[in-house]
Short mmCIF file of C-alpha atoms in Angstrom, two decimals:
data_model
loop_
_atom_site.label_atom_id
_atom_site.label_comp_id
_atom_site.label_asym_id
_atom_site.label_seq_id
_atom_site.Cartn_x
_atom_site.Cartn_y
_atom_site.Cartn_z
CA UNK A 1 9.66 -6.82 -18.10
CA UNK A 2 7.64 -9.26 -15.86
CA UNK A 3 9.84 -12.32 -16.54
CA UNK A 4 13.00 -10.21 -16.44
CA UNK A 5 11.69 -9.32 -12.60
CA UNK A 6 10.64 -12.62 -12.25
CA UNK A 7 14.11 -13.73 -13.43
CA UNK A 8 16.35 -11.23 -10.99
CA UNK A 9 14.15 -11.90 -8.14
CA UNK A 10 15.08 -16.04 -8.23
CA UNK A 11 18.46 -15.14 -9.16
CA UNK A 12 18.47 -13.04 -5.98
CA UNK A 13 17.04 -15.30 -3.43
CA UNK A 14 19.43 -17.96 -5.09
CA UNK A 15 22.81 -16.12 -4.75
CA UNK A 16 21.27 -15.05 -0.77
CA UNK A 17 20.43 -19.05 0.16
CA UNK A 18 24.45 -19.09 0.15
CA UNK A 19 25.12 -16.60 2.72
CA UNK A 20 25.16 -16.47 5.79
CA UNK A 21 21.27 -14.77 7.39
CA UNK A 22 23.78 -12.29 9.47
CA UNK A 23 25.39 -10.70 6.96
CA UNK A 24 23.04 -10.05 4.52
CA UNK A 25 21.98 -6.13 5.83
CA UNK A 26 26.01 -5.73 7.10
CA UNK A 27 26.18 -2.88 4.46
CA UNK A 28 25.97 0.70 5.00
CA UNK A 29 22.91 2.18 3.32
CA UNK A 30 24.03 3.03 0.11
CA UNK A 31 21.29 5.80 -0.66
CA UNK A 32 18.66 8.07 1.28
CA UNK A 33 15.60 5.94 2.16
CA UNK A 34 11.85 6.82 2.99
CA UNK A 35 9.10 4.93 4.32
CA UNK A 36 6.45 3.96 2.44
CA UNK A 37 2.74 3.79 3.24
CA UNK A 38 -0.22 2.61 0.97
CA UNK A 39 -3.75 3.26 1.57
CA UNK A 40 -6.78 0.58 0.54
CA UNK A 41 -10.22 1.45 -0.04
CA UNK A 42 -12.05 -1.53 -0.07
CA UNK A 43 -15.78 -2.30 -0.87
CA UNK A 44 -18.08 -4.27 1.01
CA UNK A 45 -20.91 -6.78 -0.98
CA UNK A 46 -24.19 -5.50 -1.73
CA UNK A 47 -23.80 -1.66 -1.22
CA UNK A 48 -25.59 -0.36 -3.89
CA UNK A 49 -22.75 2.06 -4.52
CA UNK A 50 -23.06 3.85 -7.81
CA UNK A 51 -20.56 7.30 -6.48
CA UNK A 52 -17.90 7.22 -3.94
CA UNK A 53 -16.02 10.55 -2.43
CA UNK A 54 -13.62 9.68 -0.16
CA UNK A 55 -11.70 12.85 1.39
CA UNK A 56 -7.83 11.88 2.69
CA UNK A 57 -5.36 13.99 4.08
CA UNK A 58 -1.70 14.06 4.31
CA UNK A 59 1.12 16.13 6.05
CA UNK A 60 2.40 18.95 2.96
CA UNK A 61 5.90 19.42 2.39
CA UNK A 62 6.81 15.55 4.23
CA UNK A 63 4.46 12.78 1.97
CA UNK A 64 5.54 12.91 -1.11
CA UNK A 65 2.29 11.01 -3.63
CA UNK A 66 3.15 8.10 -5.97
CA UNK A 67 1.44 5.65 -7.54
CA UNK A 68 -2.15 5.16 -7.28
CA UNK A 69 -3.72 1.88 -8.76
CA UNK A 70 -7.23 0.68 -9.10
CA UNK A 71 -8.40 -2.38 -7.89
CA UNK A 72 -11.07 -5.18 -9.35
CA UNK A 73 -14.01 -3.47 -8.82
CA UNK A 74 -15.87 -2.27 -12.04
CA UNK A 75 -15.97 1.43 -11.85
CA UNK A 76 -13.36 4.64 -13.08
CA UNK A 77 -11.13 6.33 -10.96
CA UNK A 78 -10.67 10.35 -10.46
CA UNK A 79 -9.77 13.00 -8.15
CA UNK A 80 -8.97 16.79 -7.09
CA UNK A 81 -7.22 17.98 -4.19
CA UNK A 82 -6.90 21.28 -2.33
CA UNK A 83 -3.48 22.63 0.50
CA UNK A 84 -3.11 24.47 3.29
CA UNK A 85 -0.26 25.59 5.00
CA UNK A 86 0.04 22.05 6.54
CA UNK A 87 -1.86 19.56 5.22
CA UNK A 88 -2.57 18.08 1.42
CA UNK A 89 -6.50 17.30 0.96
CA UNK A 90 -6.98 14.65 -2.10
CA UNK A 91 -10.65 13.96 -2.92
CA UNK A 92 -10.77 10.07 -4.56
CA UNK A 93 -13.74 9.93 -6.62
CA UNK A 94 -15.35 6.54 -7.77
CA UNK A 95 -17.69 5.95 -10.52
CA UNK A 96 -18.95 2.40 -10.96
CA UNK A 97 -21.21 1.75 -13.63
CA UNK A 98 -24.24 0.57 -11.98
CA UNK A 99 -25.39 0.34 -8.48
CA UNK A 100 -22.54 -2.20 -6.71
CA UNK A 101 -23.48 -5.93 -5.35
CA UNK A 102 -20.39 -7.59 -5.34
CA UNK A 103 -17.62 -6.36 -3.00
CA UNK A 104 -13.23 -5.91 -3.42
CA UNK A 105 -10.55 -3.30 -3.84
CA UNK A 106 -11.69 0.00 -5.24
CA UNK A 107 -8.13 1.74 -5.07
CA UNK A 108 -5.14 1.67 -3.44
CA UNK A 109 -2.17 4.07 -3.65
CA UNK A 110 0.96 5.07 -1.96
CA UNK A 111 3.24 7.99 -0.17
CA UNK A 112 6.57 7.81 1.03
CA UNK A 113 7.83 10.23 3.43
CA UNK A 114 11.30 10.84 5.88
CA UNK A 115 8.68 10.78 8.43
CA UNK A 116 8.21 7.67 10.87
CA UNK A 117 5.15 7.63 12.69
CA UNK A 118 2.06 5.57 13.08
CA UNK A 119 0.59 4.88 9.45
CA UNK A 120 -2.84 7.04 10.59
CA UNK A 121 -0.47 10.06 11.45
CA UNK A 122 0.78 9.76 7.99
CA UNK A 123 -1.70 9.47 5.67
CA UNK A 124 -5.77 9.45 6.97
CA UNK A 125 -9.19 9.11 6.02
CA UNK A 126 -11.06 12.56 6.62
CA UNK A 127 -14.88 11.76 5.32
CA UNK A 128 -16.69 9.31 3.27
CA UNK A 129 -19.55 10.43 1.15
CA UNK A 130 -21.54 7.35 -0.94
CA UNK A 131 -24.23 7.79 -3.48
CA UNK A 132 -26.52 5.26 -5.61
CA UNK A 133 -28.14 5.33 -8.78
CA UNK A 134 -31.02 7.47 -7.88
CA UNK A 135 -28.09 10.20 -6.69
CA UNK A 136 -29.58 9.04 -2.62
CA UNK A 137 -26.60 9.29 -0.16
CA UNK A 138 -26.37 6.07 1.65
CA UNK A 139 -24.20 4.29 3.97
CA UNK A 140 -20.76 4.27 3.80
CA UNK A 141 -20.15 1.76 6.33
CA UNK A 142 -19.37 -0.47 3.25
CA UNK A 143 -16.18 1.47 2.89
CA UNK A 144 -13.15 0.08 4.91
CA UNK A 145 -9.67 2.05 4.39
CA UNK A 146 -6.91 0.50 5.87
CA UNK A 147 -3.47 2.26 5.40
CA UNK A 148 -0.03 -0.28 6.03
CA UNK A 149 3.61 0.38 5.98
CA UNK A 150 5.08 -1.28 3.21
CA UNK A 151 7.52 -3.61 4.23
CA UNK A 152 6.52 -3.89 8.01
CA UNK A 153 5.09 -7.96 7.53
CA UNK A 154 4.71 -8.28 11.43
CA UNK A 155 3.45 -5.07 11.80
CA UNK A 156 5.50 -3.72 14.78
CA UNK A 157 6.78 -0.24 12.94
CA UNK A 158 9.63 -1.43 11.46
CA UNK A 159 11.18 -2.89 8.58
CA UNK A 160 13.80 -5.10 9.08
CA UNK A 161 15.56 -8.30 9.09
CA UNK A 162 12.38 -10.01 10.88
CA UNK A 163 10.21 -8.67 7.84
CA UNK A 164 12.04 -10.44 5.15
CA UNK A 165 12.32 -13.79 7.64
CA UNK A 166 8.60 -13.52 7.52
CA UNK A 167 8.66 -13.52 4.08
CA UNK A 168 10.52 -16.01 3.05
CA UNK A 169 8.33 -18.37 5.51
CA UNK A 170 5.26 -17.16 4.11
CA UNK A 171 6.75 -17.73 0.12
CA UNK A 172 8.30 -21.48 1.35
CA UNK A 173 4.95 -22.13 3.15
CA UNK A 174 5.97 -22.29 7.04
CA UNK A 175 3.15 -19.53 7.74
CA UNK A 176 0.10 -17.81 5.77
CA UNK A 177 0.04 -14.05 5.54
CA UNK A 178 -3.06 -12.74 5.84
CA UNK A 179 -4.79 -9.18 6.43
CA UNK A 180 -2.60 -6.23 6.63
CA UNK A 181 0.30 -8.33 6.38
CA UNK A 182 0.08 -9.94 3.59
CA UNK A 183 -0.76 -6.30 2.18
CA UNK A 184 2.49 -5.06 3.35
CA UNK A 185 4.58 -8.30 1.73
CA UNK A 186 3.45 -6.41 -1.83
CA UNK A 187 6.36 -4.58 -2.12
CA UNK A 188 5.80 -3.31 -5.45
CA UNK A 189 2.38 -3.05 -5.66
CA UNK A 190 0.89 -5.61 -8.38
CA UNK A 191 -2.16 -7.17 -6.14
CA UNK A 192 0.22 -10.49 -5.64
CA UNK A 193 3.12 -11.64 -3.38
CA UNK A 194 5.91 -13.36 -4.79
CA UNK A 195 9.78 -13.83 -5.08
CA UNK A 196 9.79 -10.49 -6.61
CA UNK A 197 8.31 -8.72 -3.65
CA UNK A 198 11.10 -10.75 -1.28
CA UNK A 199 14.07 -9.36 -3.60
CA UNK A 200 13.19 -5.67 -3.42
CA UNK A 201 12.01 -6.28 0.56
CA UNK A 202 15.83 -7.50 0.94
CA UNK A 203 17.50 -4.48 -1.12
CA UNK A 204 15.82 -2.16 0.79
CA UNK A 205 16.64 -3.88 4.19
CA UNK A 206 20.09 -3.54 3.00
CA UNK A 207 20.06 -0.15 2.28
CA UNK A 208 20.36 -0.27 -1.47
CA UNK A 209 16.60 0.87 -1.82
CA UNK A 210 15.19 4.19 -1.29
CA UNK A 211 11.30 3.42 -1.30
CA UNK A 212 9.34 1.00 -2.18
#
């Protein structure tokens, strides 16, 4: 499945090389389409994290949950979740096997929603709790979420034709992503930017993508 994607996604930027930049998002969207938010949890070094319960909310009824993916630190990955009339709570609970000294992704996961508004109006962090070995609450200033609209490479709200031109220069090696926007380049969510990611940014420029 991997070289298939692989496979399309050169095909793809092939067949666009030929035509002309203007044209390319011409086309009427072809089907109803969402934006798409993904929240990181990321660990700093030498923490001496052993438990992690980190408390998000999200509007009910308007963010619609997909898929959640854990990152390179050691550790399993859980959760529960209570509702109110408004808002979805979703506990994320971490487990690592020993006390944590080296630092990196603990989770990251999406929502897509008809909603357009500023990523922390989407989806937030509501409370942190951190625990070691010796079940001690400590700091959780080694936590860092950061939440990004997929797709939105120069980070000014919108995904568009000046996302996927960002792209491309970042793939052919006229500018380094970094940060937040190089986050936002994943566009499907495998911890890597690639050709791949530039194909589906394009069909969902064009309309021919729902979500990401």
């Amino acid at each position: 499945m991997k070289r298939l994607k692989k496979a399309l996604a050169v095909i793809t930027t092939a067949a666009i090389t030929a035509v002309p930049f203007c044209s390319m998002f011409s086309a009427n969207a072809a089907v109803e389409q969402y934006h798409t938010y993904r929240l990181y949890a990321d660990l700093e070094p030498a923490s001496s994290l052993k438990n992690l319960y980190l408390v998000t909310v999200y509007k009910r009824g308007s963010v619609f949950f997909d898929e959640r993916v854990k990152g390179n630190v050691p550790g399993e990955l859980g959760g529960s979740g209570s509702a109110t009339d408004n808002w979805i709570t979703h506990v994320d609970i971490f487990t690592a096997p020993s006390d944590l000294v080296s630092g990196g992704n603990l989770f990251r996961w999406e929502a897509y929603t008809k909603l357009n508004d500023k990523p922390e109006n989407i989806l937030r962090l509501s409370g942190c709790d951190a625990y070691n070995s010796a079940e001690q609450k400590i700091s959780s200033d080694f936590i860092k979420v950061h939440v990004v609209k997929v797709g939105d490479i120069n980070q000014d709200g919108a995904v568009n034709g000046d996302d996927v031109t960002a792209l491309s220069e970042h793939l052919l090696g006229l500018r380094e992503l970094t940060g937040n926007s190089l986050r936002s380049a994943d566009t499907d969510n495998d911890g890597v930017v690639n050709y791949t990611d530039y194909s589906i940014l394009i069909n969902y420029v064009s309309g021919t993508l729902g979500h990401f």
